[in-house]
Amino acid sequence: MFQGKTSRHTRGPRFLGLCAVLALLAAAVIFTAAVRLSRPAPAEVEACLPEEVVKDLLPVNEWSRPGEPLKRVRGIVLHYVGNPATSAQANRNYFASLAEGELGVYASSHFIVGLEGEVIQCVPLAEIAYASNSRNGDTVSIEVCHPDEGGEYASATYQQVVELTAWLCREFRLDPEKDVIRHYDVTGKLCPLYYVEHPEAWEALLEDVGAELAAREAAEA
């Protein structure tokens, strides 16, 4: 009897500890789910775009703006245009030129950041863009212009990418370290080229987005 009682007492604290761990895990799952459910709909965020964003929306068409709803945003995908020294407007016009289907190319993005830091919106946040393959249905895409074939973002462009990405993270309640990705992370395509070939530069960019996000949150507190 004594040994039996000792055994039960020994298991008791372990059992309670296990229950506590399971409770914490359950709480974490519930909290994560609540955060995801509390993320605003893209149409809500669309209504409060930063003033520097210029709307030049593509016409609704099969090839670059299908008009399909983007119901919830779970990430942001960064790209590079792959066409050195071209402007944001030129790349927007290229997307528009696909509308007739003559090239047989599906392509677009929500935003394009230009060489001088200008931002053009091509597709509303409440619609999908053809930019990130299997992640088109739950991400916002940002195409980024670059001065040369190396693909590194110019200084003014880089700063605007950081600010726009931080703003999107703030609005959609995203974590820059986990929810901001490269096109490369979806398909293995070398895009954005410089930030694939220089992973330390990519990590630095994410850190800068995180710092910008923290500064915005502190200013609003």
Coordinates of N, CA, C and O in Angstrom, one line a residue, residues 44 53 98 108 133-134 155 181 185 216 219:
E44 N -11.0 46.7 -46.1 CA -10.9 47.7 -45.0 C -9.6 48.4 -45.1 O -9.5 49.7 -44.9
V53 N 0.9 56.5 -52.1 CA 0.5 55.5 -53.1 C -0.4 56.1 -54.2 O -1.4 56.8 -53.9
L98 N -0.8 43.3 -71.2 CA -1.1 41.9 -71.2 C -2.6 41.6 -71.4 O -3.0 40.4 -71.6
S108 N 1.1 40.4 -62.8 CA 0.7 41.7 -62.3 C 1.3 41.7 -60.8 O 2.0 40.8 -60.4
N133 N 2.4 32.9 -57.7 CA 2.1 31.5 -57.9 C 1.1 31.0 -56.8 O 0.0 31.5 -56.7
S134 N 1.5 29.9 -56.1 CA 0.6 29.3 -55.1 C 0.2 30.2 -54.0 O -0.7 29.9 -53.2
S155 N 18.6 53.3 -53.0 CA 18.4 53.8 -51.7 C 17.0 54.3 -51.5 O 16.3 53.9 -50.5
I181 N 8.1 37.5 -47.2 CA 8.9 36.5 -47.9 C 9.3 37.0 -49.3 O 8.8 38.0 -49.8
D185 N 11.1 32.2 -52.1 CA 10.6 31.3 -51.0 C 9.3 30.5 -51.3 O 9.0 29.5 -50.7
R216 N 6.4 52.7 -35.8 CA 5.1 53.1 -36.1 C 4.1 52.8 -34.9 O 3.3 53.6 -34.5
A219 N 4.8 55.2 -32.0 CA 4.2 56.5 -32.3 C 2.7 56.5 -32.1 O 2.2 57.6 -31.8

